[in-house]
């Protein structure tokens, strides 16, 4: 008997305000053609004034809990991936816990930037497998609009705000690839690349929030190789082949990175879930947003083999294979 972390619900939330590429041309010297050709992005959602990461996260969590059909009080772990917390402390996870009326268990934030959701899934899965939690809420939520330099056209056109969540539940499995639940996770990081993608502020350095800075070409160069590396390791160790993947749900940073990674991994384009066109890069929220969208429109069905992967600042990267 093996304990498996099975997805029993998913949900997402996008702020109402939506900025198209045409809207972006009124803010910086750019064009719809440039943005679409280089990134595949057509629009992004932005949090309203006063709308915080915890508010987006709470709405996504409520949708996931409703989808699971469970009482929020039965959640004994909340792991919230974000690089844009409401405050330096307390954690955004505890704000969500309070908003949901949950008074038991543990809640904490996890910071791995765009890889945050994969890291959060791996963390929650290990808590569940160790017997330390029975039902975990795993959330990715961001308000990247608050850390963008809105005068820098090389970065401000790329990102958006949003939140997504899944509920994981401990269930018994056979220890086989046919089991429902998280089958394997692989996490990596390499801190030597800190200055390729970072925020130029923080409580212990500038005592300000800072703005996102990125060497886009360098990030692009590492992204495909890094993400493919952990996925190939998952395939090798699990014995699962690319052809068995029903849905590939990568971090939604850039259409060109997604297409190149799928090609390198030998995954058919019809199996790739794309939301970057409509959401932009929502960092830690992008994968749970895409999972929830694909679940709600009927693409992801119970029993489907789903592969998620991401890379982000640090660099951090990782992947997880799960049977929904
Ligand atoms: N609109 C119009 N022109 C622009 C814009 C813009 N928004 N931004 C840059 N340009 C110009 C540049 O100034 C440059 O002009 P120049 O040739 O006169 O100097 C020209 O376009 C080409 O710029 P590059 O930076 O070389 O463009 P590139 O083809 O590399 O595309 C991009 C830039 C889209 C950022 C690409 O490098 C990329 O996608 N990198 C990956 C970054 C990423 O996705 N990061 C997300 C976070 S990490 C993650 O999630 C994996």
mmCIF file of C-alpha atoms and ligand atoms in Angstrom:
data_model
loop_
_atom_site.group_PDB
_atom_site.id
_atom_site.type_symbol
_atom_site.label_atom_id
_atom_site.label_comp_id
_atom_site.label_asym_id
_atom_site.label_seq_id
_atom_site.Cartn_x
_atom_site.Cartn_y
_atom_site.Cartn_z
ATOM 1 C CA UNK A 1 0.000 0.000 0.000
ATOM 2 C CA UNK A 2 1.241 3.461 -0.955
ATOM 3 C CA UNK A 3 -0.208 6.798 0.089
ATOM 4 C CA UNK A 4 -1.030 8.940 -2.945
ATOM 5 C CA UNK A 5 -1.950 12.628 -3.066
ATOM 6 C CA UNK A 6 -5.005 12.668 -5.317
ATOM 7 C CA UNK A 7 -6.419 15.851 -6.894
ATOM 8 C CA UNK A 8 -10.054 16.039 -5.778
ATOM 9 C CA UNK A 9 -10.809 19.615 -6.834
ATOM 10 C CA UNK A 10 -9.504 22.580 -8.803
ATOM 11 C CA UNK A 11 -10.449 26.200 -9.289
ATOM 12 C CA UNK A 12 -9.189 29.560 -10.430
ATOM 13 C CA UNK A 13 -9.856 33.255 -10.350
ATOM 14 C CA UNK A 14 -8.894 36.068 -12.708
ATOM 15 C CA UNK A 15 -9.333 39.755 -11.828
ATOM 16 C CA UNK A 16 -12.018 41.538 -13.869
ATOM 17 C CA UNK A 17 -9.761 44.137 -15.430
ATOM 18 C CA UNK A 18 -8.234 42.935 -18.683
ATOM 19 C CA UNK A 19 -5.520 44.728 -20.648
ATOM 20 C CA UNK A 20 -5.186 43.823 -24.326
ATOM 21 C CA UNK A 21 -2.028 44.319 -26.374
ATOM 22 C CA UNK A 22 -3.740 47.342 -27.927
ATOM 23 C CA UNK A 23 -4.104 48.769 -24.397
ATOM 24 C CA UNK A 24 -0.375 48.130 -23.821
ATOM 25 C CA UNK A 25 0.521 50.239 -26.876
ATOM 26 C CA UNK A 26 -0.950 53.238 -25.036
ATOM 27 C CA UNK A 27 1.446 52.643 -22.100
ATOM 28 C CA UNK A 28 4.764 51.781 -23.782
ATOM 29 C CA UNK A 29 6.303 51.763 -27.271
ATOM 30 C CA UNK A 30 5.171 48.310 -28.385
ATOM 31 C CA UNK A 31 2.790 46.619 -30.814
ATOM 32 C CA UNK A 32 0.324 43.742 -30.843
ATOM 33 C CA UNK A 33 2.391 42.170 -33.614
ATOM 34 C CA UNK A 34 5.662 42.271 -31.588
ATOM 35 C CA UNK A 35 4.065 40.837 -28.437
ATOM 36 C CA UNK A 36 2.159 38.059 -30.232
ATOM 37 C CA UNK A 37 5.082 37.046 -32.422
ATOM 38 C CA UNK A 38 7.634 36.954 -29.551
ATOM 39 C CA UNK A 39 5.396 35.585 -26.769
ATOM 40 C CA UNK A 40 1.936 34.488 -27.966
ATOM 41 C CA UNK A 41 0.349 36.831 -25.399
ATOM 42 C CA UNK A 42 -2.790 38.730 -26.498
ATOM 43 C CA UNK A 43 -4.141 39.980 -23.158
ATOM 44 C CA UNK A 44 -3.564 39.802 -19.385
ATOM 45 C CA UNK A 45 -5.717 40.406 -16.301
ATOM 46 C CA UNK A 46 -4.769 42.968 -13.673
ATOM 47 C CA UNK A 47 -5.838 43.167 -10.029
ATOM 48 C CA UNK A 48 -7.920 46.218 -9.160
ATOM 49 C CA UNK A 49 -6.646 48.795 -6.702
ATOM 50 C CA UNK A 50 -6.821 47.233 -3.250
ATOM 51 C CA UNK A 51 -7.283 43.731 -4.657
ATOM 52 C CA UNK A 52 -4.515 41.677 -3.061
ATOM 53 C CA UNK A 53 -2.877 38.332 -3.762
ATOM 54 C CA UNK A 54 -4.719 36.764 -0.808
ATOM 55 C CA UNK A 55 -8.058 37.945 -2.235
ATOM 56 C CA UNK A 56 -7.343 36.300 -5.596
ATOM 57 C CA UNK A 57 -6.053 33.183 -3.817
ATOM 58 C CA UNK A 58 -9.132 32.952 -1.594
ATOM 59 C CA UNK A 59 -11.485 33.094 -4.597
ATOM 60 C CA UNK A 60 -9.506 30.375 -6.398
ATOM 61 C CA UNK A 61 -9.453 28.282 -3.204
ATOM 62 C CA UNK A 62 -13.228 28.601 -2.731
ATOM 63 C CA UNK A 63 -13.759 27.429 -6.333
ATOM 64 C CA UNK A 64 -11.434 24.432 -5.751
ATOM 65 C CA UNK A 65 -13.115 23.525 -2.439
ATOM 66 C CA UNK A 66 -16.558 23.729 -4.075
ATOM 67 C CA UNK A 67 -15.330 21.572 -6.939
ATOM 68 C CA UNK A 68 -14.075 19.020 -4.388
ATOM 69 C CA UNK A 69 -17.349 19.262 -2.461
ATOM 70 C CA UNK A 70 -15.624 19.315 0.928
ATOM 71 C CA UNK A 71 -15.893 21.333 4.123
ATOM 72 C CA UNK A 72 -12.983 23.856 4.276
ATOM 73 C CA UNK A 73 -12.455 22.898 7.940
ATOM 74 C CA UNK A 74 -11.200 19.473 6.803
ATOM 75 C CA UNK A 75 -8.156 21.122 5.164
ATOM 76 C CA UNK A 76 -5.122 20.532 7.389
ATOM 77 C CA UNK A 77 -2.454 22.075 5.160
ATOM 78 C CA UNK A 78 -2.307 25.187 2.955
ATOM 79 C CA UNK A 79 0.765 25.734 0.793
ATOM 80 C CA UNK A 80 0.586 28.984 -1.149
ATOM 81 C CA UNK A 81 3.151 29.715 -3.830
ATOM 82 C CA UNK A 82 3.701 33.409 -4.473
ATOM 83 C CA UNK A 83 6.438 35.948 -5.142
ATOM 84 C CA UNK A 84 4.001 38.814 -4.559
ATOM 85 C CA UNK A 85 2.689 38.335 -0.992
ATOM 86 C CA UNK A 86 0.259 40.811 0.584
ATOM 87 C CA UNK A 87 2.855 41.655 3.242
ATOM 88 C CA UNK A 88 6.425 40.711 4.150
ATOM 89 C CA UNK A 89 4.666 38.899 6.975
ATOM 90 C CA UNK A 90 2.346 37.310 8.039
ATOM 91 C CA UNK A 91 2.189 34.880 5.155
ATOM 92 C CA UNK A 92 -0.460 35.186 2.467
ATOM 93 C CA UNK A 93 -1.369 31.558 3.214
ATOM 94 C CA UNK A 94 -2.506 32.473 6.730
ATOM 95 C CA UNK A 95 -4.606 35.330 5.300
ATOM 96 C CA UNK A 96 -6.330 32.815 3.016
ATOM 97 C CA UNK A 97 -6.729 30.383 5.923
ATOM 98 C CA UNK A 98 -8.528 33.088 7.932
ATOM 99 C CA UNK A 99 -10.672 34.182 4.966
ATOM 100 C CA UNK A 100 -11.804 30.567 4.496
ATOM 101 C CA UNK A 101 -12.639 30.252 8.200
ATOM 102 C CA UNK A 102 -10.115 27.438 8.702
ATOM 103 C CA UNK A 103 -8.813 27.324 12.273
ATOM 104 C CA UNK A 104 -6.795 24.074 12.272
ATOM 105 C CA UNK A 105 -3.763 22.675 10.487
ATOM 106 C CA UNK A 106 -0.810 24.626 9.096
ATOM 107 C CA UNK A 107 -0.491 27.286 6.403
ATOM 108 C CA UNK A 108 2.639 28.742 4.854
ATOM 109 C CA UNK A 109 3.932 30.518 1.772
ATOM 110 C CA UNK A 110 6.452 29.054 -0.617
ATOM 111 C CA UNK A 111 8.722 31.197 -2.779
ATOM 112 C CA UNK A 112 10.134 29.724 -5.981
ATOM 113 C CA UNK A 113 8.800 32.417 -8.350
ATOM 114 C CA UNK A 114 7.422 30.880 -11.568
ATOM 115 C CA UNK A 115 8.277 27.354 -10.354
ATOM 116 C CA UNK A 116 6.370 28.005 -7.132
ATOM 117 C CA UNK A 117 3.343 25.860 -7.904
ATOM 118 C CA UNK A 118 5.453 22.816 -8.870
ATOM 119 C CA UNK A 119 7.451 23.290 -5.664
ATOM 120 C CA UNK A 120 4.198 23.633 -3.677
ATOM 121 C CA UNK A 121 2.748 20.452 -5.193
ATOM 122 C CA UNK A 122 5.955 18.545 -4.364
ATOM 123 C CA UNK A 123 5.929 19.932 -0.803
ATOM 124 C CA UNK A 124 2.274 19.119 -0.132
ATOM 125 C CA UNK A 125 2.711 15.664 -1.697
ATOM 126 C CA UNK A 126 5.603 14.936 0.662
ATOM 127 C CA UNK A 127 3.607 16.131 3.697
ATOM 128 C CA UNK A 128 0.783 13.807 2.649
ATOM 129 C CA UNK A 129 3.072 10.844 1.926
ATOM 130 C CA UNK A 130 4.758 11.339 5.321
ATOM 131 C CA UNK A 131 1.355 11.202 7.018
ATOM 132 C CA UNK A 132 1.643 14.834 8.201
ATOM 133 C CA UNK A 133 -1.450 16.013 6.278
ATOM 134 C CA UNK A 134 -4.623 14.424 4.934
ATOM 135 C CA UNK A 135 -6.113 17.208 2.834
ATOM 136 C CA UNK A 136 -3.996 19.988 1.365
ATOM 137 C CA UNK A 137 -4.968 23.139 -0.439
ATOM 138 C CA UNK A 138 -2.210 24.007 -2.918
ATOM 139 C CA UNK A 139 -2.463 27.501 -4.341
ATOM 140 C CA UNK A 140 -0.525 29.622 -6.808
ATOM 141 C CA UNK A 141 -1.460 33.310 -6.650
ATOM 142 C CA UNK A 142 0.200 36.469 -7.914
ATOM 143 C CA UNK A 143 -0.210 40.196 -8.398
ATOM 144 C CA UNK A 144 2.866 40.674 -10.591
ATOM 145 C CA UNK A 145 1.399 43.960 -11.856
ATOM 146 C CA UNK A 146 2.576 45.449 -8.534
ATOM 147 C CA UNK A 147 6.263 44.638 -9.128
ATOM 148 C CA UNK A 148 6.453 45.549 -12.810
ATOM 149 C CA UNK A 149 8.273 48.606 -14.077
ATOM 150 C CA UNK A 150 5.474 49.976 -16.252
ATOM 151 C CA UNK A 151 7.978 52.065 -18.229
ATOM 152 C CA UNK A 152 10.038 48.972 -19.231
ATOM 153 C CA UNK A 153 8.514 47.524 -22.402
ATOM 154 C CA UNK A 154 10.814 44.512 -22.288
ATOM 155 C CA UNK A 155 9.067 43.163 -19.162
ATOM 156 C CA UNK A 156 5.708 44.889 -18.530
ATOM 157 C CA UNK A 157 4.016 43.338 -21.580
ATOM 158 C CA UNK A 158 4.753 39.800 -20.388
ATOM 159 C CA UNK A 159 3.005 39.390 -17.038
ATOM 160 C CA UNK A 160 -0.497 39.260 -15.551
ATOM 161 C CA UNK A 161 -2.334 38.644 -12.264
ATOM 162 C CA UNK A 162 -4.419 35.641 -11.212
ATOM 163 C CA UNK A 163 -4.750 32.620 -8.966
ATOM 164 C CA UNK A 164 -5.364 28.900 -9.222
ATOM 165 C CA UNK A 165 -5.753 26.139 -6.654
ATOM 166 C CA UNK A 166 -6.083 22.385 -6.282
ATOM 167 C CA UNK A 167 -7.142 20.214 -3.350
ATOM 168 C CA UNK A 168 -5.007 17.130 -2.683
ATOM 169 C CA UNK A 169 -6.315 14.258 -0.569
ATOM 170 C CA UNK A 170 -4.449 11.254 0.907
ATOM 171 C CA UNK A 171 -5.731 8.042 -0.675
ATOM 172 C CA UNK A 172 -4.438 4.510 -0.820
ATOM 173 C CA UNK A 173 -2.717 3.409 -4.017
ATOM 174 C CA UNK A 174 -0.913 0.339 -5.294
ATOM 175 C CA UNK A 175 2.397 2.108 -5.845
ATOM 176 C CA UNK A 176 1.918 1.698 -9.611
ATOM 177 C CA UNK A 177 1.719 4.228 -12.454
ATOM 178 C CA UNK A 178 -1.965 3.319 -12.809
ATOM 179 C CA UNK A 179 -2.671 4.887 -9.386
ATOM 180 C CA UNK A 180 -4.526 8.163 -9.227
ATOM 181 C CA UNK A 181 -2.504 10.987 -7.633
ATOM 182 C CA UNK A 182 0.954 12.521 -7.795
ATOM 183 C CA UNK A 183 3.238 9.864 -9.255
ATOM 184 C CA UNK A 184 6.555 11.710 -9.017
ATOM 185 C CA UNK A 185 8.038 15.176 -8.593
ATOM 186 C CA UNK A 186 11.473 16.552 -9.450
ATOM 187 C CA UNK A 187 12.780 19.907 -8.221
ATOM 188 C CA UNK A 188 15.987 21.720 -9.132
ATOM 189 C CA UNK A 189 17.622 25.088 -8.549
ATOM 190 C CA UNK A 190 20.873 26.860 -9.368
ATOM 191 C CA UNK A 191 21.432 30.137 -7.537
ATOM 192 C CA UNK A 192 24.305 31.212 -9.785
ATOM 193 C CA UNK A 193 21.723 32.679 -12.186
ATOM 194 C CA UNK A 194 20.204 35.083 -9.663
ATOM 195 C CA UNK A 195 20.839 38.192 -11.760
ATOM 196 C CA UNK A 196 19.140 36.875 -14.932
ATOM 197 C CA UNK A 197 15.673 37.289 -13.424
ATOM 198 C CA UNK A 198 15.166 39.099 -10.137
ATOM 199 C CA UNK A 199 13.404 41.897 -8.273
ATOM 200 C CA UNK A 200 15.693 44.815 -7.396
ATOM 201 C CA UNK A 201 14.353 45.343 -3.901
ATOM 202 C CA UNK A 202 13.357 43.612 -0.695
ATOM 203 C CA UNK A 203 13.028 44.100 3.062
ATOM 204 C CA UNK A 204 16.637 43.209 3.855
ATOM 205 C CA UNK A 205 18.293 45.063 0.962
ATOM 206 C CA UNK A 206 16.523 48.207 -0.217
ATOM 207 C CA UNK A 207 13.656 48.117 2.289
ATOM 208 C CA UNK A 208 11.375 48.593 -0.738
ATOM 209 C CA UNK A 209 9.374 46.153 -2.835
ATOM 210 C CA UNK A 210 11.440 46.705 -5.975
ATOM 211 C CA UNK A 211 10.765 45.974 -9.642
ATOM 212 C CA UNK A 212 11.204 42.916 -11.815
ATOM 213 C CA UNK A 213 14.375 42.859 -13.938
ATOM 214 C CA UNK A 214 15.108 40.251 -16.557
ATOM 215 C CA UNK A 215 17.613 39.300 -19.232
ATOM 216 C CA UNK A 216 14.974 37.790 -21.494
ATOM 217 C CA UNK A 217 17.311 36.117 -23.971
ATOM 218 C CA UNK A 218 19.313 34.419 -21.175
ATOM 219 C CA UNK A 219 16.136 33.171 -19.477
ATOM 220 C CA UNK A 220 14.877 31.841 -22.784
ATOM 221 C CA UNK A 221 18.196 30.066 -23.418
ATOM 222 C CA UNK A 222 18.038 28.146 -20.125
ATOM 223 C CA UNK A 223 14.277 27.564 -19.973
ATOM 224 C CA UNK A 224 13.807 24.807 -22.560
ATOM 225 C CA UNK A 225 16.909 22.821 -21.550
ATOM 226 C CA UNK A 226 16.180 23.028 -17.810
ATOM 227 C CA UNK A 227 12.503 22.133 -18.025
ATOM 228 C CA UNK A 228 13.130 19.259 -20.426
ATOM 229 C CA UNK A 229 15.873 17.911 -18.122
ATOM 230 C CA UNK A 230 13.594 17.291 -15.111
ATOM 231 C CA UNK A 231 10.797 15.899 -17.267
ATOM 232 C CA UNK A 232 13.173 13.473 -18.979
ATOM 233 C CA UNK A 233 14.337 12.378 -15.509
ATOM 234 C CA UNK A 234 10.680 11.776 -14.535
ATOM 235 C CA UNK A 235 10.135 9.687 -17.658
ATOM 236 C CA UNK A 236 13.283 7.671 -17.008
ATOM 237 C CA UNK A 237 12.551 6.975 -13.335
ATOM 238 C CA UNK A 238 8.813 6.310 -13.737
ATOM 239 C CA UNK A 239 9.002 4.326 -16.973
ATOM 240 C CA UNK A 240 6.274 6.564 -18.410
ATOM 241 C CA UNK A 241 6.706 7.575 -22.068
ATOM 242 C CA UNK A 242 5.878 10.985 -23.610
ATOM 243 C CA UNK A 243 3.167 9.306 -25.709
ATOM 244 C CA UNK A 244 1.284 8.336 -22.526
ATOM 245 C CA UNK A 245 0.897 11.988 -21.435
ATOM 246 C CA UNK A 246 -2.725 12.998 -21.948
ATOM 247 C CA UNK A 247 -2.201 16.664 -21.016
ATOM 248 C CA UNK A 248 1.016 18.646 -20.833
ATOM 249 C CA UNK A 249 0.378 21.740 -18.696
ATOM 250 C CA UNK A 250 3.588 23.799 -18.692
ATOM 251 C CA UNK A 251 4.258 27.104 -16.971
ATOM 252 C CA UNK A 252 2.702 29.720 -19.240
ATOM 253 C CA UNK A 253 5.564 32.168 -19.768
ATOM 254 C CA UNK A 254 5.930 32.306 -23.493
ATOM 255 C CA UNK A 255 4.379 30.381 -26.385
ATOM 256 C CA UNK A 256 7.743 29.855 -28.046
ATOM 257 C CA UNK A 257 9.231 28.295 -24.890
ATOM 258 C CA UNK A 258 6.175 26.034 -24.527
ATOM 259 C CA UNK A 259 6.280 24.875 -28.165
ATOM 260 C CA UNK A 260 10.046 24.251 -28.070
ATOM 261 C CA UNK A 261 9.797 22.280 -24.809
ATOM 262 C CA UNK A 262 6.932 20.110 -26.088
ATOM 263 C CA UNK A 263 8.902 19.422 -29.264
ATOM 264 C CA UNK A 264 12.066 18.504 -27.319
ATOM 265 C CA UNK A 265 10.008 16.179 -25.093
ATOM 266 C CA UNK A 266 8.289 14.585 -28.095
ATOM 267 C CA UNK A 267 4.815 15.552 -26.839
ATOM 268 C CA UNK A 268 2.145 16.048 -29.497
ATOM 269 C CA UNK A 269 1.045 19.730 -29.798
ATOM 270 C CA UNK A 270 -2.619 18.656 -29.467
ATOM 271 C CA UNK A 271 -1.830 17.519 -25.896
ATOM 272 C CA UNK A 272 -0.479 20.890 -24.757
ATOM 273 C CA UNK A 273 -2.704 23.193 -22.682
ATOM 274 C CA UNK A 274 -2.094 26.848 -23.603
ATOM 275 C CA UNK A 275 -3.487 29.814 -21.671
ATOM 276 C CA UNK A 276 -0.602 32.276 -22.056
ATOM 277 C CA UNK A 277 -2.492 33.998 -24.893
ATOM 278 C CA UNK A 278 -5.321 34.967 -22.535
ATOM 279 C CA UNK A 279 -3.560 35.267 -19.151
ATOM 280 C CA UNK A 280 0.036 36.317 -19.902
ATOM 281 C CA UNK A 281 2.675 35.007 -17.511
ATOM 282 C CA UNK A 282 1.062 34.796 -14.072
ATOM 283 C CA UNK A 283 4.153 33.216 -12.492
ATOM 284 C CA UNK A 284 3.206 30.711 -9.740
ATOM 285 C CA UNK A 285 -0.476 30.998 -10.699
ATOM 286 C CA UNK A 286 -0.045 29.982 -14.320
ATOM 287 C CA UNK A 287 -0.099 26.186 -13.961
ATOM 288 C CA UNK A 288 -3.045 25.893 -11.529
ATOM 289 C CA UNK A 289 -4.930 28.424 -13.681
ATOM 290 C CA UNK A 290 -4.306 26.309 -16.781
ATOM 291 C CA UNK A 291 -5.180 23.075 -14.934
ATOM 292 C CA UNK A 292 -8.464 24.536 -13.734
ATOM 293 C CA UNK A 293 -9.352 25.938 -17.173
ATOM 294 C CA UNK A 294 -8.642 22.578 -18.849
ATOM 295 C CA UNK A 295 -10.584 20.710 -16.165
ATOM 296 C CA UNK A 296 -13.601 22.995 -16.440
ATOM 297 C CA UNK A 297 -13.762 22.896 -20.251
ATOM 298 C CA UNK A 298 -13.744 19.079 -20.096
ATOM 299 C CA UNK A 299 -10.253 18.417 -21.424
ATOM 300 C CA UNK A 300 -8.744 16.946 -18.234
ATOM 301 C CA UNK A 301 -10.760 13.925 -17.083
ATOM 302 C CA UNK A 302 -10.397 11.658 -14.055
ATOM 303 C CA UNK A 303 -7.655 9.128 -14.761
ATOM 304 C CA UNK A 304 -5.775 11.309 -17.280
ATOM 305 C CA UNK A 305 -2.000 11.410 -17.007
ATOM 306 C CA UNK A 306 -1.017 15.066 -16.580
ATOM 307 C CA UNK A 307 2.495 16.526 -16.711
ATOM 308 C CA UNK A 308 3.294 19.929 -15.209
ATOM 309 C CA UNK A 309 6.634 21.735 -15.414
ATOM 310 C CA UNK A 310 8.036 25.205 -14.786
ATOM 311 C CA UNK A 311 11.114 27.355 -14.567
ATOM 312 C CA UNK A 312 11.558 30.635 -12.766
ATOM 313 C CA UNK A 313 13.852 33.081 -11.032
ATOM 314 C CA UNK A 314 16.757 31.682 -9.027
ATOM 315 C CA UNK A 315 16.915 29.782 -11.325
ATOM 316 C CA UNK A 316 14.452 27.243 -10.002
ATOM 317 C CA UNK A 317 12.749 24.569 -12.085
ATOM 318 C CA UNK A 318 10.887 21.313 -11.723
ATOM 319 C CA UNK A 319 8.157 18.971 -12.880
ATOM 320 C CA UNK A 320 5.451 16.672 -11.563
ATOM 321 C CA UNK A 321 3.612 13.748 -13.114
ATOM 322 C CA UNK A 322 0.107 13.054 -11.826
ATOM 323 C CA UNK A 323 -2.843 10.883 -12.690
ATOM 324 C CA UNK A 324 -5.900 13.132 -12.223
HETATM 325 N N1 LIG B 1 7.737 45.871 -27.895
HETATM 326 C C1 LIG B 1 8.475 46.192 -28.966
HETATM 327 N N2 LIG B 1 9.806 46.025 -29.042
HETATM 328 C C2 LIG B 1 10.407 45.479 -27.955
HETATM 329 C C3 LIG B 1 9.697 45.137 -26.797
HETATM 330 C C4 LIG B 1 8.315 45.352 -26.789
HETATM 331 N N3 LIG B 1 7.535 45.049 -25.737
HETATM 332 N N4 LIG B 1 10.565 44.633 -25.889
HETATM 333 C C5 LIG B 1 11.776 44.667 -26.483
HETATM 334 N N5 LIG B 1 11.681 45.178 -27.710
HETATM 335 C C6 LIG B 1 12.755 45.394 -28.682
HETATM 336 C C7 LIG B 1 14.099 45.468 -28.045
HETATM 337 O O1 LIG B 1 14.365 46.770 -27.560
HETATM 338 C C8 LIG B 1 14.992 45.092 -29.201
HETATM 339 O O2 LIG B 1 15.145 46.224 -30.023
HETATM 340 P P1 LIG B 1 16.569 46.548 -30.704
HETATM 341 O O3 LIG B 1 16.841 45.353 -31.592
HETATM 342 O O4 LIG B 1 16.307 47.803 -31.419
HETATM 343 O O5 LIG B 1 17.536 46.647 -29.564
HETATM 344 C C9 LIG B 1 14.164 44.085 -29.984
HETATM 345 O O6 LIG B 1 12.801 44.272 -29.547
HETATM 346 C C10 LIG B 1 14.566 42.649 -29.710
HETATM 347 O O7 LIG B 1 14.669 42.469 -28.292
HETATM 348 P P2 LIG B 1 15.091 41.096 -27.693
HETATM 349 O O8 LIG B 1 15.178 41.235 -26.207
HETATM 350 O O9 LIG B 1 16.298 40.609 -28.420
HETATM 351 O O10 LIG B 1 13.845 40.206 -28.088
HETATM 352 P P3 LIG B 1 13.676 38.685 -27.972
HETATM 353 O O11 LIG B 1 13.417 38.113 -29.298
HETATM 354 O O12 LIG B 1 14.739 38.042 -27.132
HETATM 355 O O13 LIG B 1 12.314 38.594 -27.170
HETATM 356 C C11 LIG B 1 11.507 38.134 -24.950
HETATM 357 C C12 LIG B 1 12.216 39.122 -25.866
HETATM 358 C C13 LIG B 1 10.074 37.954 -25.467
HETATM 359 C C14 LIG B 1 11.482 38.688 -23.545
HETATM 360 C C15 LIG B 1 12.240 36.790 -25.031
HETATM 361 O O14 LIG B 1 13.612 36.965 -24.770
HETATM 362 C C16 LIG B 1 11.685 35.809 -24.037
HETATM 363 O O15 LIG B 1 10.581 35.369 -24.190
HETATM 364 N N6 LIG B 1 12.451 35.421 -23.043
HETATM 365 C C17 LIG B 1 11.981 34.542 -22.012
HETATM 366 C C18 LIG B 1 11.625 35.379 -20.878
HETATM 367 C C19 LIG B 1 10.418 34.895 -20.141
HETATM 368 O O16 LIG B 1 9.532 34.280 -20.633
HETATM 369 N N7 LIG B 1 10.428 35.249 -18.886
HETATM 370 C C20 LIG B 1 9.357 34.966 -18.032
HETATM 371 C C21 LIG B 1 9.814 34.719 -16.671
HETATM 372 S S1 LIG B 1 10.798 33.302 -16.583
HETATM 373 C C22 LIG B 1 9.810 32.110 -16.912
HETATM 374 O O17 LIG B 1 8.683 32.213 -16.593
HETATM 375 C C23 LIG B 1 10.359 30.942 -17.631
#
